[in-house]
Short mmCIF file of C-alpha atoms in Angstrom, two decimals:
data_model
loop_
_atom_site.label_atom_id
_atom_site.label_comp_id
_atom_site.label_asym_id
_atom_site.label_seq_id
_atom_site.Cartn_x
_atom_site.Cartn_y
_atom_site.Cartn_z
CA GLN A 230 -98.64 102.88 284.78
CA VAL A 231 -99.54 106.48 284.40
CA GLN A 232 -99.65 107.78 280.97
CA LEU A 233 -100.38 111.21 279.45
CA GLN A 234 -101.29 111.65 275.71
CA GLU A 235 -101.64 114.98 273.95
CA SER A 236 -103.76 115.41 270.87
CA GLY A 237 -104.90 118.13 268.65
CA PRO A 238 -104.26 119.84 265.29
CA GLY A 239 -100.77 119.87 264.13
CA LEU A 240 -101.28 122.97 261.95
CA VAL A 241 -103.03 126.30 263.05
CA LYS A 242 -103.37 129.39 261.04
CA PRO A 243 -101.96 132.70 262.28
CA SER A 244 -104.52 134.66 264.49
CA GLY A 245 -106.31 131.35 265.14
CA THR A 246 -106.70 129.37 268.33
CA LEU A 247 -104.53 126.48 269.28
CA SER A 248 -106.47 123.78 271.10
CA LEU A 249 -104.89 120.64 272.61
CA THR A 250 -106.11 117.94 274.97
CA CYS A 251 -104.07 115.71 277.37
CA VAL A 252 -105.75 112.42 278.32
CA VAL A 253 -104.69 111.00 281.68
CA SER A 254 -104.59 107.19 282.21
CA GLY A 255 -103.43 105.17 285.10
CA ASP A 256 -104.09 107.94 287.62
CA SER A 257 -106.99 109.99 288.89
CA ILE A 258 -106.98 113.44 287.43
CA THR A 259 -108.21 114.71 290.90
CA ASN A 260 -104.98 113.53 292.58
CA ASN A 261 -102.59 116.25 291.36
CA TRP A 262 -101.96 119.59 289.66
CA TRP A 263 -101.39 119.25 285.91
CA SER A 264 -99.37 121.61 283.61
CA TRP A 265 -98.67 122.45 279.88
CA THR A 266 -95.28 123.35 278.88
CA ARG A 267 -93.89 124.03 275.36
CA GLN A 268 -90.62 123.92 273.57
CA PRO A 269 -89.94 125.80 270.29
CA PRO A 270 -87.81 123.96 267.77
CA GLY A 271 -84.22 123.90 269.00
CA LYS A 272 -85.03 125.91 272.06
CA GLY A 273 -85.66 125.44 275.74
CA LEU A 274 -88.68 124.71 277.84
CA GLU A 275 -91.47 127.31 278.61
CA TRP A 276 -94.11 126.68 281.24
CA ILE A 277 -97.55 127.68 279.97
CA GLY A 278 -99.86 127.07 282.96
CA GLU A 279 -101.30 124.63 285.42
CA ILE A 280 -104.69 123.38 286.59
CA TYR A 281 -106.11 121.60 289.67
CA HIS A 282 -109.33 119.56 289.68
CA SER A 283 -111.09 122.27 291.57
CA GLY A 284 -110.90 124.21 288.39
CA ARG A 285 -108.29 126.57 289.74
CA ALA A 286 -105.76 127.44 287.06
CA ASN A 287 -102.54 129.58 286.96
CA TYR A 288 -100.81 130.88 283.91
CA SER A 289 -97.49 132.28 282.87
CA PRO A 290 -97.78 136.03 282.91
CA SER A 291 -96.21 136.27 279.45
CA LEU A 292 -99.14 134.10 278.02
CA LYS A 293 -101.92 134.83 280.46
CA SER A 294 -103.98 137.09 278.22
CA ARG A 295 -104.15 134.32 275.56
CA VAL A 296 -104.31 131.07 277.53
CA THR A 297 -107.17 129.07 279.05
CA ILE A 298 -106.61 125.71 280.57
CA SER A 299 -109.66 123.67 281.55
CA MET A 300 -110.48 120.09 282.78
CA ASP A 301 -113.06 117.49 282.19
CA LYS A 302 -112.93 115.10 285.10
CA SER A 303 -115.54 112.78 283.60
CA LYS A 304 -113.29 112.23 280.54
CA SER A 305 -110.05 112.29 282.60
CA HIS A 306 -108.51 114.95 280.45
CA PHE A 307 -107.40 118.58 280.54
CA SER A 308 -107.17 121.02 277.73
CA LEU A 309 -105.15 124.05 276.50
CA ASN A 310 -106.53 126.81 274.39
CA LEU A 311 -104.09 129.45 273.19
CA SER A 312 -105.69 132.32 271.08
CA SER A 313 -104.31 134.82 268.63
CA VAL A 314 -101.38 132.54 267.73
CA THR A 315 -98.40 133.63 265.66
CA ALA A 316 -95.31 131.87 264.34
CA ALA A 317 -93.71 132.31 267.71
CA ASP A 318 -96.16 129.76 269.13
CA THR A 319 -94.76 127.05 266.94
CA ALA A 320 -93.59 124.47 269.37
CA VAL A 321 -93.77 120.99 270.74
CA TYR A 322 -96.43 121.16 273.42
CA TYR A 323 -96.22 118.81 276.44
CA CYS A 324 -98.69 118.04 279.27
CA ALA A 325 -97.29 116.86 282.54
CA ARG A 326 -98.30 115.74 286.01
CA HIS A 327 -96.99 117.53 289.11
CA VAL A 328 -95.10 115.49 291.77
CA ALA A 329 -97.65 114.65 294.51
CA VAL A 330 -95.24 114.94 297.37
CA THR A 331 -96.41 117.91 299.59
CA GLY A 332 -93.91 120.72 299.83
CA THR A 333 -91.96 119.75 296.68
CA ARG A 334 -92.10 120.66 293.08
CA GLY A 335 -91.35 118.85 289.85
CA PHE A 336 -93.24 117.34 286.93
CA ASP A 337 -92.79 113.63 287.10
CA ILE A 338 -94.83 112.24 284.29
CA TRP A 339 -94.82 113.82 280.82
CA GLY A 340 -96.73 113.25 277.70
CA GLN A 341 -94.73 112.46 274.53
CA GLY A 342 -95.42 115.95 273.14
CA THR A 343 -97.32 117.10 270.13
CA MET A 344 -95.79 119.39 267.44
CA VAL A 345 -97.93 122.39 266.65
CA THR A 346 -96.99 124.63 263.60
CA VAL A 347 -98.47 128.03 263.10
CA SER A 348 -98.60 128.82 259.44
CA SER A 349 -100.96 129.83 256.73
CA ASP B 84 -89.51 137.06 288.20
CA ILE B 85 -86.83 134.56 288.92
CA VAL B 86 -84.32 133.91 286.10
CA LEU B 87 -82.45 130.57 286.14
CA THR B 88 -78.93 130.52 284.54
CA GLN B 89 -77.24 127.30 283.80
CA SER B 90 -73.49 126.72 283.32
CA PRO B 91 -71.69 125.69 281.39
CA GLY B 92 -73.77 125.82 278.20
CA THR B 93 -72.01 122.69 276.99
CA LEU B 94 -69.93 120.17 278.85
CA SER B 95 -67.77 117.83 276.96
CA LEU B 96 -66.78 114.80 278.87
CA SER B 97 -65.92 111.07 278.38
CA PRO B 98 -67.90 108.05 279.73
CA GLY B 99 -66.85 107.34 283.25
CA GLU B 100 -66.02 110.98 284.13
CA ARG B 101 -67.83 113.07 286.72
CA ALA B 102 -70.20 115.83 285.48
CA THR B 103 -71.09 118.90 287.59
CA LEU B 104 -73.78 121.09 286.27
CA SER B 105 -74.69 124.41 287.83
CA CYS B 106 -78.01 126.24 288.13
CA ARG B 107 -78.00 129.76 289.53
CA ALA B 108 -81.20 131.68 290.41
CA SER B 109 -81.57 135.42 290.26
CA GLN B 110 -83.23 135.35 293.73
CA THR B 111 -83.49 132.90 296.61
CA VAL B 112 -85.29 129.71 295.69
CA SER B 113 -86.51 127.07 298.17
CA SER B 114 -84.52 123.90 297.52
CA SER B 115 -87.79 122.01 297.96
CA TYR B 116 -89.00 123.77 294.73
CA LEU B 117 -86.01 122.97 292.54
CA ALA B 118 -86.13 120.19 290.01
CA TRP B 119 -83.72 118.71 287.31
CA TYR B 120 -84.69 117.03 283.99
CA GLN B 121 -82.81 115.12 281.36
CA GLN B 122 -83.94 115.49 277.77
CA LYS B 123 -82.70 113.53 274.81
CA PRO B 124 -83.42 114.41 271.13
CA GLY B 125 -87.04 113.82 270.14
CA GLN B 126 -88.05 112.86 273.65
CA ALA B 127 -90.01 114.49 276.41
CA PRO B 128 -88.07 115.65 279.54
CA ARG B 129 -87.52 113.03 282.27
CA LEU B 130 -87.53 114.07 285.90
CA LEU B 131 -84.20 113.21 287.63
CA ILE B 132 -84.44 115.19 290.86
CA TYR B 133 -87.32 116.96 292.62
CA GLY B 134 -87.39 118.73 295.96
CA GLY B 135 -83.77 119.74 295.40
CA SER B 136 -82.32 116.30 296.07
CA ILE B 137 -84.92 113.57 295.80
CA ARG B 138 -84.59 110.97 293.09
CA PRO B 139 -87.89 109.52 291.70
CA THR B 140 -88.10 105.78 291.67
CA GLY B 141 -86.01 104.27 288.90
CA ILE B 142 -83.51 107.09 288.60
CA PRO B 143 -79.99 105.71 289.14
CA ASP B 144 -78.04 106.93 292.28
CA ARG B 145 -75.28 108.32 290.10
CA PHE B 146 -77.60 111.34 289.73
CA SER B 147 -77.55 113.70 292.71
CA GLY B 148 -78.85 117.16 293.44
CA SER B 149 -77.64 119.71 295.96
CA GLY B 150 -77.62 123.32 296.78
CA SER B 151 -79.52 126.09 298.45
CA GLY B 152 -80.36 129.77 298.20
CA THR B 153 -79.41 130.70 294.74
CA ASP B 154 -76.90 128.00 293.76
CA PHE B 155 -77.80 124.46 292.86
CA THR B 156 -75.87 121.57 291.37
CA LEU B 157 -76.72 118.47 289.57
CA THR B 158 -73.88 115.83 289.76
CA ILE B 159 -73.59 112.70 287.61
CA SER B 160 -70.93 110.70 289.47
CA ARG B 161 -69.85 108.50 286.54
CA LEU B 162 -71.18 109.22 283.09
CA GLU B 163 -72.74 106.34 281.32
CA PRO B 164 -73.28 106.37 277.46
CA GLU B 165 -77.03 106.97 277.89
CA ASP B 166 -76.36 110.15 280.05
CA PHE B 167 -75.23 112.42 277.13
CA ALA B 168 -78.23 114.69 276.88
CA VAL B 169 -79.51 118.19 277.70
CA TYR B 170 -80.25 118.91 281.39
CA TYR B 171 -82.65 121.58 282.68
CA CYS B 172 -83.20 122.97 286.09
CA HIS B 173 -86.61 124.15 287.01
CA CYS B 174 -88.09 125.95 289.91
CA GLN B 175 -91.26 127.58 291.32
CA GLN B 176 -91.25 131.02 292.67
CA TYR B 177 -92.98 130.35 295.98
CA THR B 178 -93.01 133.95 297.07
CA ASN B 179 -95.32 134.88 294.26
CA SER B 180 -99.08 134.43 294.11
CA PRO B 181 -100.06 132.96 291.73
CA PRO B 182 -97.14 130.50 291.35
CA LEU B 183 -94.72 130.89 288.50
CA TYR B 184 -92.59 128.06 287.18
CA THR B 185 -89.28 128.77 285.41
CA PHE B 186 -86.83 126.67 283.41
CA GLY B 187 -83.15 127.27 282.92
CA PRO B 188 -81.81 127.38 279.39
CA GLY B 189 -80.24 124.02 279.69
CA THR B 190 -76.72 122.34 279.74
CA LYS B 191 -75.78 120.00 276.98
CA VAL B 192 -73.55 117.10 278.03
CA ASP B 193 -71.88 115.75 275.05
CA ILE B 194 -69.13 113.11 274.38
CA LYS B 195 -65.65 114.36 274.35
#
């Protein structure tokens, strides 16, 4: 059974850096693309970025200047760093696995999500 | 960039009724790159449909996806009590490099 588990600080100060990790179990992290998505309280979903085991990463243009996604294959986890955060970055952050069927798109396995609040 | 618009914003129906949810894209989307999710309060999204019309293992066949070009539909043939939730469509802009993923704003299906 594939499981994803996010972890990281639940509170980040304004102008600081939000850092989260997603641990993958039950699947090889080298089999798929992996994404981060967030959801502000009471609002919709926003894709942040994705990474492949080659190290190739792609980011949402609206966040690209502040986002870095990396992977540690030896620990079977990938990470999100979001710098210069403001209250607008307060959200539940989800990691997710991409569907492995060639030529299709979708995120088939999601972590439970972790709430991050930006506040002093 | 592609914008996804979902309608209606809220759909009020009774158990047993048919639900038809619309997702319209601001430009052509490959149906293979269109997905639908269900989200209940306090839970992560759950993939219902990927590749436009493919149900992952374990998704009941009352859920179906269809459409092409800019207009896509999620149909729930007979609503069960557990189906009352928010539904999001999702696509990748395959014409762009690098890729960009977009979510619609969601349709809430609530009990009438």
